[in-house]
Every structure is written in C-alpha cells, then in structure tokens.
PDB file of C-alpha atoms in Angstrom:
ATOM      1  CA  MET A1051       9.637  12.382 -34.938  1.00 40.00           C
ATOM      2  CA  ASN A1052       9.726   9.464 -32.819  1.00 51.00           C
ATOM      3  CA  GLU A1053      13.756   9.830 -32.875  1.00 56.00           C
ATOM      4  CA  SER A1054      13.533  13.096 -31.099  1.00 78.00           C
ATOM      5  CA  LEU A1055      11.559  11.968 -28.143  1.00 84.00           C
ATOM      6  CA  LEU A1056      13.126  11.366 -24.869  1.00 88.00           C
ATOM      7  CA  GLU A1057      13.568   7.222 -23.779  1.00 88.00           C
ATOM      8  CA  HIS A1058      11.611   7.765 -20.357  1.00 90.00           C
ATOM      9  CA  TYR A1059       7.851   9.058 -19.293  1.00 91.00           C
ATOM     10  CA  VAL A1060       5.462   9.008 -16.944  1.00 92.00           C
ATOM     11  CA  TYR A1061       1.961   8.405 -18.161  1.00 92.00           C
ATOM     12  CA  ALA A1062      -1.866   8.109 -16.481  1.00 92.00           C
ATOM     13  CA  LEU A1063      -4.680   5.865 -17.037  1.00 92.00           C
ATOM     14  CA  LEU A1064      -8.108   7.567 -17.231  1.00 94.00           C
ATOM     15  CA  ASP A1065     -11.458   6.744 -17.354  1.00 96.00           C
ATOM     16  CA  PRO A1066     -13.242   8.401 -20.927  1.00 95.00           C
ATOM     17  CA  ILE A1067     -16.706   8.979 -19.160  1.00 96.00           C
ATOM     18  CA  ASP A1068     -15.097  12.048 -17.035  1.00 96.00           C
ATOM     19  CA  ASP A1069     -11.131  12.094 -17.810  1.00 96.00           C
ATOM     20  CA  SER A1070     -10.695  11.124 -14.169  1.00 96.00           C
ATOM     21  CA  VAL A1071      -7.047   9.813 -13.562  1.00 96.00           C
ATOM     22  CA  PHE A1072      -7.234   6.339 -11.936  1.00 95.00           C
ATOM     23  CA  TYR A1073      -3.628   5.087 -12.214  1.00 94.00           C
ATOM     24  CA  ILE A1074       0.029   6.451 -12.698  1.00 94.00           C
ATOM     25  CA  GLY A1075       2.963   4.672 -13.816  1.00 90.00           C
ATOM     26  CA  LYS A1076       6.295   5.051 -15.576  1.00 91.00           C
ATOM     27  CA  GLY A1077       7.410   3.427 -18.680  1.00 85.00           C
ATOM     28  CA  THR A1078       9.189   3.182 -22.188  1.00 85.00           C
ATOM     29  CA  GLY A1079       8.235   2.337 -25.375  1.00 78.00           C
ATOM     30  CA  GLN A1080       4.301   1.285 -25.478  1.00 72.00           C
ATOM     31  CA  ARG A1081       4.329   0.526 -21.783  1.00 64.00           C
ATOM     32  CA  ALA A1082       1.288   3.038 -21.216  1.00 57.00           C
ATOM     33  CA  LYS A1083      -0.921   1.273 -23.840  1.00 62.00           C
ATOM     34  CA  ALA A1084       0.184  -2.441 -21.906  1.00 63.00           C
ATOM     35  CA  HIS A1085      -2.176  -2.500 -19.239  1.00 56.00           C
ATOM     36  CA  GLU A1086      -5.313  -3.238 -21.269  1.00 58.00           C
ATOM     37  CA  MET A1087      -4.139  -6.123 -23.029  1.00 63.00           C
ATOM     38  CA  GLU A1088      -2.288  -7.519 -20.061  1.00 60.00           C
ATOM     39  CA  PHE A1089      -6.221  -7.192 -18.462  1.00 51.00           C
ATOM     40  CA  VAL A1090      -7.609  -8.803 -21.325  1.00 57.00           C
ATOM     41  CA  ARG A1091      -5.220 -11.977 -21.276  1.00 59.00           C
ATOM     42  CA  GLU A1092      -5.084 -12.068 -17.476  1.00 54.00           C
ATOM     43  CA  PHE A1093      -9.174 -12.500 -17.422  1.00 49.00           C
ATOM     44  CA  GLU A1094      -9.310 -14.660 -20.268  1.00 53.00           C
ATOM     45  CA  LYS A1095      -6.813 -16.875 -18.391  1.00 51.00           C
ATOM     46  CA  TYR A1096      -8.828 -17.138 -15.309  1.00 45.00           C
ATOM     47  CA  VAL A1097     -12.028 -17.584 -17.280  1.00 42.00           C
ATOM     48  CA  ASP A1098     -10.834 -20.489 -18.931  1.00 46.00           C
ATOM     49  CA  GLU A1099      -9.615 -22.013 -15.674  1.00 45.00           C
ATOM     50  CA  ALA A1100     -12.576 -21.397 -13.196  1.00 44.00           C
ATOM     51  CA  ALA A1101     -15.687 -19.152 -12.985  1.00 43.00           C
ATOM     52  CA  GLU A1102     -16.230 -15.933 -13.611  1.00 51.00           C
ATOM     53  CA  GLU A1103     -16.718 -15.087 -10.402  1.00 48.00           C
ATOM     54  CA  LEU A1104     -13.314 -16.613  -9.628  1.00 43.00           C
ATOM     55  CA  ALA A1105     -11.626 -14.259 -12.052  1.00 51.00           C
ATOM     56  CA  THR A1106     -13.553 -10.803 -10.691  1.00 53.00           C
ATOM     57  CA  ASN A1107     -12.013 -11.833  -7.280  1.00 58.00           C
ATOM     58  CA  ALA A1108      -8.690 -12.252  -8.712  1.00 64.00           C
ATOM     59  CA  LEU A1109      -8.553  -8.724 -10.178  1.00 78.00           C
ATOM     60  CA  THR A1110      -6.615  -5.933  -8.884  1.00 85.00           C
ATOM     61  CA  GLU A1111      -8.647  -2.773  -8.555  1.00 90.00           C
ATOM     62  CA  LYS A1112      -6.653  -1.400 -11.587  1.00 88.00           C
ATOM     63  CA  GLN A1113      -8.195  -4.253 -13.355  1.00 86.00           C
ATOM     64  CA  GLN A1114     -11.680  -4.303 -12.096  1.00 89.00           C
ATOM     65  CA  LYS A1115     -11.474  -0.757 -13.285  1.00 90.00           C
ATOM     66  CA  ILE A1116     -10.166  -1.463 -16.570  1.00 88.00           C
ATOM     67  CA  ARG A1117     -12.740  -4.119 -16.981  1.00 87.00           C
ATOM     68  CA  ALA A1118     -15.876  -1.806 -16.038  1.00 91.00           C
ATOM     69  CA  ILE A1119     -14.705   0.784 -18.672  1.00 91.00           C
ATOM     70  CA  ARG A1120     -14.361  -2.006 -21.145  1.00 88.00           C
ATOM     71  CA  GLU A1121     -17.886  -3.602 -20.254  1.00 90.00           C
ATOM     72  CA  ARG A1122     -19.685  -0.652 -20.896  1.00 93.00           C
ATOM     73  CA  GLY A1123     -18.174  -0.247 -24.693  1.00 92.00           C
ATOM     74  CA  ASP A1124     -15.052   2.485 -23.574  1.00 92.00           C
ATOM     75  CA  MET A1125     -11.352   1.838 -23.793  1.00 89.00           C
ATOM     76  CA  VAL A1126      -8.979   3.004 -21.117  1.00 89.00           C
ATOM     77  CA  LYS A1127      -7.799   6.595 -22.272  1.00 89.00           C
ATOM     78  CA  GLN A1128      -3.595   6.794 -22.065  1.00 90.00           C
ATOM     79  CA  ILE A1129      -1.821  10.199 -21.965  1.00 91.00           C
ATOM     80  CA  VAL A1130       1.873  10.767 -21.612  1.00 91.00           C
ATOM     81  CA  LEU A1131       2.285  13.408 -18.743  1.00 94.00           C
ATOM     82  CA  GLY A1132       6.153  14.108 -19.345  1.00 94.00           C
ATOM     83  CA  ARG A1133       9.201  12.873 -20.923  1.00 93.00           C
ATOM     84  CA  TYR A1134      12.465  12.565 -19.132  1.00 93.00           C
ATOM     85  CA  ARG A1135      16.148  11.635 -19.895  1.00 91.00           C
ATOM     86  CA  THR A1136      16.706   9.383 -17.346  1.00 92.00           C
ATOM     87  CA  LYS A1137      14.834   6.561 -15.091  1.00 90.00           C
ATOM     88  CA  SER A1138      15.471   8.337 -11.846  1.00 90.00           C
ATOM     89  CA  GLU A1139      13.890  11.625 -13.143  1.00 94.00           C
ATOM     90  CA  ALA A1140      10.956   9.632 -14.155  1.00 92.00           C
ATOM     91  CA  PHE A1141      10.660   7.676 -10.799  1.00 93.00           C
ATOM     92  CA  ALA A1142      10.643  10.797  -8.862  1.00 94.00           C
ATOM     93  CA  VAL A1143       7.715  12.671 -11.217  1.00 96.00           C
ATOM     94  CA  GLU A1144       5.980   9.527 -10.881  1.00 95.00           C
ATOM     95  CA  ALA A1145       5.986   9.229  -6.879  1.00 95.00           C
ATOM     96  CA  THR A1146       5.124  13.005  -6.729  1.00 96.00           C
ATOM     97  CA  LEU A1147       1.847  12.530  -8.808  1.00 97.00           C
ATOM     98  CA  ILE A1148       0.858   9.437  -7.082  1.00 96.00           C
ATOM     99  CA  GLU A1149       1.859  11.290  -3.315  1.00 95.00           C
ATOM    100  CA  TRP A1150       0.937  14.487  -3.419  1.00 95.00           C
ATOM    101  CA  VAL A1151      -1.002  15.622  -7.237  1.00 96.00           C
ATOM    102  CA  TYR A1152      -3.709  12.571  -7.200  1.00 96.00           C
ATOM    103  CA  GLY A1153      -3.162  11.106  -3.894  1.00 95.00           C
ATOM    104  CA  PHE A1154      -2.435   7.121  -3.220  1.00 95.00           C
ATOM    105  CA  ASP A1155      -5.838   6.255  -1.724  1.00 94.00           C
ATOM    106  CA  ASN A1156      -7.534   8.218  -4.867  1.00 96.00           C
ATOM    107  CA  LEU A1157      -5.328   6.055  -7.234  1.00 96.00           C
ATOM    108  CA  THR A1158      -5.429   2.051  -8.051  1.00 94.00           C
ATOM    109  CA  ASN A1159      -1.771   2.024  -7.560  1.00 93.00           C
ATOM    110  CA  ILE A1160      -0.577  -0.759  -5.103  1.00 91.00           C
ATOM    111  CA  VAL A1161       2.736   0.697  -4.741  1.00 90.00           C
ATOM    112  CA  ARG A1162       3.644   4.436  -3.724  1.00 89.00           C
ATOM    113  CA  GLY A1163       6.521   4.932  -5.978  1.00 88.00           C
ATOM    114  CA  HIS A1164      10.581   5.276  -5.446  1.00 87.00           C
ATOM    115  CA  GLY A1165      11.076   7.316  -2.845  1.00 86.00           C
ATOM    116  CA  ALA A1166       7.731   8.383  -1.751  1.00 87.00           C
ATOM    117  CA  LYS A1167       8.779   8.333   1.730  1.00 86.00           C
ATOM    118  CA  PHE A1168      10.326  11.529   1.016  1.00 89.00           C
ATOM    119  CA  ILE A1169       6.955  12.886  -0.638  1.00 93.00           C
ATOM    120  CA  ARG A1170       4.332  14.647   1.077  1.00 93.00           C
ATOM    121  CA  PRO A1171       1.048  12.816   0.766  1.00 92.00           C
ATOM    122  CA  LEU A1172      -2.055  14.930  -0.478  1.00 93.00           C
ATOM    123  CA  GLY A1173      -3.946  17.040   2.119  1.00 90.00           C
ATOM    124  CA  ASN A1174      -0.867  16.721   4.910  1.00 89.00           C
ATOM    125  CA  LEU A1175       0.269  20.240   5.608  1.00 88.00           C
ATOM    126  CA  ALA A1176       1.834  19.163   8.958  1.00 85.00           C
ATOM    127  CA  GLU A1177       5.626  18.918   9.417  1.00 81.00           C
ATOM    128  CA  LEU A1178       7.013  16.231   8.528  1.00 82.00           C
ATOM    129  CA  PRO A1179      10.443  14.626   9.672  1.00 77.00           C
ATOM    130  CA  GLY A1180      12.454  13.604   6.770  1.00 78.00           C
ATOM    131  CA  ILE A1181      10.585  16.241   4.361  1.00 84.00           C
ATOM    132  CA  ASP A1182      10.619  19.492   5.943  1.00 81.00           C
ATOM    133  CA  ILE A1183      13.606  21.800   6.796  1.00 75.00           C
ATOM    134  CA  GLU A1184      15.341  20.390   9.685  1.00 60.00           C
ATOM    135  CA  LYS A1185      14.885  21.985  12.806  1.00 55.00           C
ATOM    136  CA  LYS A1186      17.206  19.856  14.946  1.00 46.00           C
ATOM    137  CA  GLN A1187      14.505  18.507  16.637  1.00 46.00           C
ATOM    138  CA  ALA A1188      16.286  15.578  19.089  1.00 43.00           C
ATOM    139  CA  SER A1189      15.131  12.669  20.126  1.00 45.00           C
ATOM    140  CA  TYR A1190      15.188  11.350  23.745  1.00 45.00           C
ATOM    141  CA  ASP A1191      18.498   9.912  23.154  1.00 47.00           C
ATOM    142  CA  GLY A1192      19.702  13.336  21.371  1.00 42.00           C
ATOM    143  CA  SER A1193      19.779  11.775  17.724  1.00 48.00           C
ATOM    144  CA  TYR A1194      18.108  13.169  15.411  1.00 45.00           C
ATOM    145  CA  SER A1195      15.189  10.810  14.083  1.00 56.00           C
ATOM    146  CA  ALA A1196      16.569  11.029  10.369  1.00 63.00           C
ATOM    147  CA  GLU A1197      18.554   8.043  11.730  1.00 69.00           C
ATOM    148  CA  ARG A1198      16.068   5.971  11.715  1.00 68.00           C
ATOM    149  CA  TYR A1199      14.831   6.854   8.279  1.00 72.00           C
ATOM    150  CA  GLU A1200      18.778   6.311   7.224  1.00 78.00           C
ATOM    151  CA  GLY A1201      18.950   2.603   8.946  1.00 78.00           C
ATOM    152  CA  LEU A1202      15.185   1.510   7.309  1.00 82.00           C
ATOM    153  CA  GLU A1203      16.812   2.951   4.001  1.00 83.00           C
ATOM    154  CA  LYS A1204      20.053   0.914   3.870  1.00 85.00           C
ATOM    155  CA  ALA A1205      18.049  -2.374   5.255  1.00 83.00           C
ATOM    156  CA  GLY A1206      15.920  -2.181   2.116  1.00 86.00           C
ATOM    157  CA  SER A1207      12.999  -2.270   4.492  1.00 86.00           C
ATOM    158  CA  TYR A1208      11.143   0.139   2.115  1.00 87.00           C
ATOM    159  CA  GLU A1209      10.984  -1.889  -0.585  1.00 89.00           C
ATOM    160  CA  VAL A1210      10.245  -5.192   1.649  1.00 88.00           C
ATOM    161  CA  LEU A1211       7.043  -3.617   2.873  1.00 88.00           C
ATOM    162  CA  GLN A1212       5.963  -2.565  -0.885  1.00 90.00           C
ATOM    163  CA  LYS A1213       6.379  -6.067  -1.924  1.00 90.00           C
ATOM    164  CA  LEU A1214       4.179  -7.284   1.248  1.00 91.00           C
ATOM    165  CA  ARG A1215       1.838  -4.704   0.374  1.00 91.00           C
ATOM    166  CA  GLU A1216       1.203  -5.469  -3.197  1.00 92.00           C
ATOM    167  CA  GLN A1217       1.182  -9.238  -2.313  1.00 92.00           C
ATOM    168  CA  VAL A1218      -1.237  -8.668   0.257  1.00 93.00           C
ATOM    169  CA  SER A1219      -3.530  -6.587  -1.816  1.00 92.00           C
ATOM    170  CA  VAL A1220      -3.376  -8.951  -4.713  1.00 91.00           C
ATOM    171  CA  ALA A1221      -4.612 -11.651  -2.184  1.00 91.00           C
ATOM    172  CA  GLY A1222      -7.695  -9.736  -2.238  1.00 92.00           C
ATOM    173  CA  PHE A1223      -7.430  -7.986   1.378  1.00 92.00           C
ATOM    174  CA  GLU A1224      -8.407  -4.409   1.684  1.00 92.00           C
ATOM    175  CA  VAL A1225      -5.308  -2.529   2.642  1.00 92.00           C
ATOM    176  CA  SER A1226      -5.129   1.318   3.780  1.00 91.00           C
ATOM    177  CA  SER A1227      -2.451   3.912   4.818  1.00 90.00           C
ATOM    178  CA  PHE A1228      -1.938   5.856   7.640  1.00 88.00           C
ATOM    179  CA  GLU A1229      -4.712   8.530   6.859  1.00 86.00           C
ATOM    180  CA  GLY A1230      -7.834   9.897   7.989  1.00 84.00           C
ATOM    181  CA  HIS A1231      -9.005   8.322  11.026  1.00 85.00           C
ATOM    182  CA  PHE A1232      -6.388   5.518  10.903  1.00 87.00           C
ATOM    183  CA  LYS A1233      -3.493   8.599  11.440  1.00 88.00           C
ATOM    184  CA  VAL A1234      -3.301   8.005  15.235  1.00 89.00           C
ATOM    185  CA  TYR A1235      -2.313   4.402  14.705  1.00 90.00           C
ATOM    186  CA  ASP A1236       0.655   5.256  12.288  1.00 88.00           C
ATOM    187  CA  PRO A1237       3.704   3.558  14.221  1.00 86.00           C
ATOM    188  CA  GLY A1238       6.315   6.190  13.119  1.00 82.00           C
ATOM    189  CA  GLU A1239       8.956   6.015  10.682  1.00 78.00           C
ATOM    190  CA  SER A1240      11.094   8.238  12.987  1.00 75.00           C
ATOM    191  CA  ASN A1241      10.944   5.172  15.806  1.00 79.00           C
ATOM    192  CA  GLY A1242      11.976   3.079  12.982  1.00 83.00           C
ATOM    193  CA  TYR A1243       8.746   1.314  11.700  1.00 88.00           C
ATOM    194  CA  ILE A1244       6.852   1.585   8.561  1.00 90.00           C
ATOM    195  CA  GLY A1245       3.300  -0.379   7.763  1.00 91.00           C
ATOM    196  CA  PHE A1246      -0.289  -0.283   6.542  1.00 93.00           C
ATOM    197  CA  ILE A1247      -3.513  -1.449   7.719  1.00 95.00           C
ATOM    198  CA  VAL A1248      -5.288  -4.698   6.296  1.00 94.00           C
ATOM    199  CA  SER A1249      -9.264  -4.367   7.196  1.00 94.00           C
ATOM    200  CA  ILE A1250     -11.316  -8.105   7.310  1.00 94.00           C
ATOM    201  CA  TYR A1251     -14.690  -8.011   8.429  1.00 92.00           C
ATOM    202  CA  GLY A1252     -14.210  -4.836  10.687  1.00 91.00           C
ATOM    203  CA  VAL A1253     -11.132  -6.078  12.357  1.00 95.00           C
ATOM    204  CA  ASP A1254      -7.951  -3.723  11.766  1.00 95.00           C
ATOM    205  CA  VAL A1255      -4.897  -5.447  11.315  1.00 95.00           C
ATOM    206  CA  LEU A1256      -1.529  -3.462  11.645  1.00 95.00           C
ATOM    207  CA  VAL A1257       1.510  -4.939   9.305  1.00 94.00           C
ATOM    208  CA  GLN A1258       4.756  -3.737  10.308  1.00 92.00           C
ATOM    209  CA  VAL A1259       8.300  -3.702   9.415  1.00 90.00           C
ATOM    210  CA  SER A1260      11.294  -2.192  11.263  1.00 88.00           C
ATOM    211  CA  LYS A1261      14.793  -2.465   9.905  1.00 87.00           C
ATOM    212  CA  SER A1262      15.047  -6.420  10.986  1.00 88.00           C
ATOM    213  CA  ASN A1263      12.530  -6.754   7.636  1.00 88.00           C
ATOM    214  CA  ARG A1264      10.744  -9.444  10.214  1.00 88.00           C
ATOM    215  CA  PRO A1265       7.223  -8.579   9.368  1.00 91.00           C
ATOM    216  CA  SER A1266       5.098  -8.146  12.605  1.00 90.00           C
ATOM    217  CA  LEU A1267       1.135  -8.059  13.450  1.00 93.00           C
ATOM    218  CA  LYS A1268      -0.641  -6.563  15.895  1.00 94.00           C
ATOM    219  CA  PHE A1269      -4.488  -5.403  16.004  1.00 95.00           C
ATOM    220  CA  LEU A1270      -5.485  -2.139  16.011  1.00 94.00           C
ATOM    221  CA  TYR A1271      -7.521  -0.667  19.100  1.00 93.00           C
ATOM    222  CA  THR A1272     -10.552   0.416  16.776  1.00 92.00           C
ATOM    223  CA  GLU A1273     -14.066   0.291  18.015  1.00 92.00           C
ATOM    224  CA  SER A1274     -14.928  -1.880  14.667  1.00 92.00           C
ATOM    225  CA  THR A1275     -11.937  -4.196  15.871  1.00 93.00           C
ATOM    226  CA  CYS A1276     -13.037  -4.075  19.706  1.00 92.00           C
ATOM    227  CA  GLU A1277     -16.730  -5.439  18.607  1.00 92.00           C
ATOM    228  CA  TYR A1278     -14.825  -8.828  17.586  1.00 93.00           C
ATOM    229  CA  LEU A1279     -12.710  -9.378  20.965  1.00 93.00           C
ATOM    230  CA  ASP A1280     -14.657 -12.277  21.913  1.00 93.00           C
ATOM    231  CA  GLU A1281     -14.669 -13.986  18.775  1.00 92.00           C
ATOM    232  CA  LEU A1282     -10.486 -13.245  18.069  1.00 94.00           C
ATOM    233  CA  LYS A1283      -9.992 -15.036  21.254  1.00 94.00           C
ATOM    234  CA  LYS A1284     -11.066 -17.766  19.789  1.00 93.00           C
ATOM    235  CA  ILE A1285      -8.091 -18.395  17.706  1.00 92.00           C
ATOM    236  CA  VAL A1286      -5.249 -15.955  19.495  1.00 93.00           C
ATOM    237  CA  THR A1287      -4.210 -15.012  22.566  1.00 94.00           C
ATOM    238  CA  LEU A1288      -4.715 -11.396  23.226  1.00 93.00           C
ATOM    239  CA  ALA A1289      -2.636  -9.187  25.402  1.00 92.00           C
ATOM    240  CA  THR A1290      -3.590  -6.249  27.331  1.00 92.00           C
ATOM    241  CA  PRO A1291      -4.086  -3.285  24.976  1.00 90.00           C
ATOM    242  CA  SER A1292      -1.099  -0.780  25.134  1.00 85.00           C
ATOM    243  CA  ASN A1293       0.772   2.249  23.807  1.00 83.00           C
ATOM    244  CA  ARG A1294      -1.867   4.711  24.809  1.00 82.00           C
ATOM    245  CA  ARG A1295      -2.482   7.894  23.108  1.00 80.00           C
ATOM    246  CA  ASN A1296      -4.250  10.784  24.526  1.00 77.00           C
ATOM    247  CA  GLY A1297      -5.434   8.173  26.974  1.00 80.00           C
ATOM    248  CA  ARG A1298      -6.585   5.627  24.516  1.00 85.00           C
ATOM    249  CA  PRO A1299      -4.602   2.420  23.507  1.00 90.00           C
ATOM    250  CA  ARG A1300      -3.861   2.024  20.242  1.00 91.00           C
ATOM    251  CA  TYR A1301      -2.557  -1.443  19.757  1.00 94.00           C
ATOM    252  CA  ILE A1302      -3.677  -4.842  20.783  1.00 94.00           C
ATOM    253  CA  LYS A1303      -0.612  -7.728  20.472  1.00 94.00           C
ATOM    254  CA  PHE A1304      -1.452 -11.525  20.473  1.00 93.00           C
ATOM    255  CA  GLU A1305       0.408 -14.579  20.263  1.00 92.00           C
ATOM    256  CA  ASP A1306      -0.473 -17.440  17.763  1.00 90.00           C
ATOM    257  CA  PRO A1307       1.384 -20.742  17.635  1.00 87.00           C
ATOM    258  CA  ASP A1308       0.537 -20.764  13.921  1.00 83.00           C
ATOM    259  CA  LEU A1309       2.101 -17.348  13.367  1.00 86.00           C
ATOM    260  CA  ASN A1310       5.912 -17.810  13.228  1.00 83.00           C
ATOM    261  CA  VAL A1311       7.308 -15.212  10.876  1.00 82.00           C
ATOM    262  CA  ARG A1312      10.907 -15.341   9.600  1.00 80.00           C
ATOM    263  CA  LYS A1313      13.034 -12.175   8.350  1.00 78.00           C
ATOM    264  CA  GLY A1314      11.787 -11.716   4.891  1.00 71.00           C
ATOM    265  CA  ASP A1315       8.653 -14.128   5.279  1.00 76.00           C
ATOM    266  CA  ASN A1316       6.226 -12.772   3.588  1.00 85.00           C
ATOM    267  CA  SER A1317       3.871 -16.405   2.814  1.00 89.00           C
ATOM    268  CA  ALA A1318       3.486 -16.669   6.306  1.00 89.00           C
ATOM    269  CA  VAL A1319       1.936 -13.033   7.135  1.00 91.00           C
ATOM    270  CA  LEU A1320      -0.437 -13.920   3.933  1.00 91.00           C
ATOM    271  CA  ALA A1321      -1.406 -17.364   5.228  1.00 91.00           C
ATOM    272  CA  TRP A1322      -2.412 -15.793   8.861  1.00 92.00           C
ATOM    273  CA  LEU A1323      -4.405 -13.156   7.017  1.00 94.00           C
ATOM    274  CA  ILE A1324      -6.272 -15.864   5.129  1.00 93.00           C
ATOM    275  CA  LYS A1325      -6.813 -17.736   8.383  1.00 93.00           C
ATOM    276  CA  LEU A1326      -8.630 -14.785   9.873  1.00 94.00           C
ATOM    277  CA  ARG A1327     -10.535 -14.214   7.358  1.00 94.00           C
ATOM    278  CA  GLN A1328     -11.760 -17.565   6.837  1.00 93.00           C
ATOM    279  CA  HIS A1329     -12.678 -17.617  10.634  1.00 92.00           C
ATOM    280  CA  LEU A1330     -14.458 -14.168  10.683  1.00 91.00           C
ATOM    281  CA  ALA A1331     -16.636 -15.023   7.374  1.00 85.00           C
TER     282      ALA A1331
END
C-alpha cells in the first residue's frame, strides 16, 4: 500500500526504445512523472512567444531528449530505483548513480548532485585525494590538501559553481568536465580551485572558482583554441601561455575591460561568454 512507502526516492528517466537511462533524479510524491509535463508547458510557452526554432534552442538537453521521444509517438519511461527514509540518503544515492554508475557525461543532468566531489567519476581508477584512504601526502607547505577541500566546502564554492554551470548550460553553451583529453587542464581541487570548460566554436574557456567565490576565466591552450588566437586578439589582450605541464602550457590568461566579475557575479560571466560567441559566429 502507498501508506507503507518511504517518502524519498531516487528515479531514472529512460528512452523506451532501448531502455537507456538519460536522467537520474531524486524526489517525493509524483516528481518522477513531472518532467514530461514540465517540458510540454515550457515548450508550448516558447512556441506561443516565438518561432519553433527559438523554442528548440531554449530547451535543455534533457528537454530535447524528451521532445525527441514524444515526436516519435513514445512516452518517457520513469522507474523508481530505490526508496529512503531521509533526504540525505536519497541525495547520496542520486549523486553516486550520476557520478560512478552511469557517468555524468552520459546523462542529461545539468549538475552532478550533492556531495559529488567525494564520489569517484565513472571510469576513473586513479588515486583521488579526498576519496581514497589518506596516505598522509603533504603539500609543499606541509599541510594535507584536504584543507583546500574543506575551505571550498565552508565557503559554499561547490554550490556557487554548480549554479553557474547550470546557468551557462541553459544559455545554450557546450559545457564539459575535466575528462578525456580535457583532464590535463583540471585546475585541481587540491590546489583550491574548481571549474568547468565552455567550448565555443572551437575556443575552449576555463571557468573556475576558488573559495573567494569570484569566478575567473582563462583560455585553454588546446589545439583548437590556438587556431583562433589571431581572432581572439581582436577582442582581448592575451598574456603569454603559462602553467606548463609536460613541457606544454595549459592556460592563456587575458584582459578585457568588459569583463568585470565581482564575487558571486554570474551575470558578468554569462554576458562575456555571449559576447565571445557573437564575435566568433
């Protein structure tokens, strides 16, 4: 009987054509069934306001997936994966499924879930500070790098970054994590920095946050970005590539008087990314 069900649950959204999971969520009540109706209401709103092209561009990746399923005459399949007594238990399972079981980059989730920084990413078998059993490795000043994680946690930096990443993604930008060929560009949580990558017409931009919660941007020294250096010089002042690893620079700092980011100021970051996209288009 429904009265005996535990309140909190973790669910998956599946494509019925092959039962592939494209979204993991946590909820209560009818939350698992709400995504499809939310999509219908949101899409109809955009169609009423403008052309279908605008509506399509305004959709998140999850909504685009739902639209594709509905357009072929199917309905999204929702399944509850487990029920839990507390919200904290459900959050922990949700984040583990997103990060390790299915893999964040294989899903349409915008954020990784609560406490994801303490969960091993799918396929990453390397030793990870803050996750693996401590071996008392010291940083250059003799303190353990976990202090950097604690500083980011206390400052609320993980939540600041998650919100910024969600806003950038919803604005239609391609957002990536530090995996695959991007792994070498990870600024390093143990160094006190967290971030994500925004790719715009081949130009890769690092958006990072420290415990000051003041977002900062750099270009990644990738092959695709280097092809656009002459074009980038038209709108910003580029510094000498720096922060070498294995003999190759990782980042290119820049100056732009239009980019004046204050603590917690996500709007300035979004405005500058839109400016760059318009220039490169």
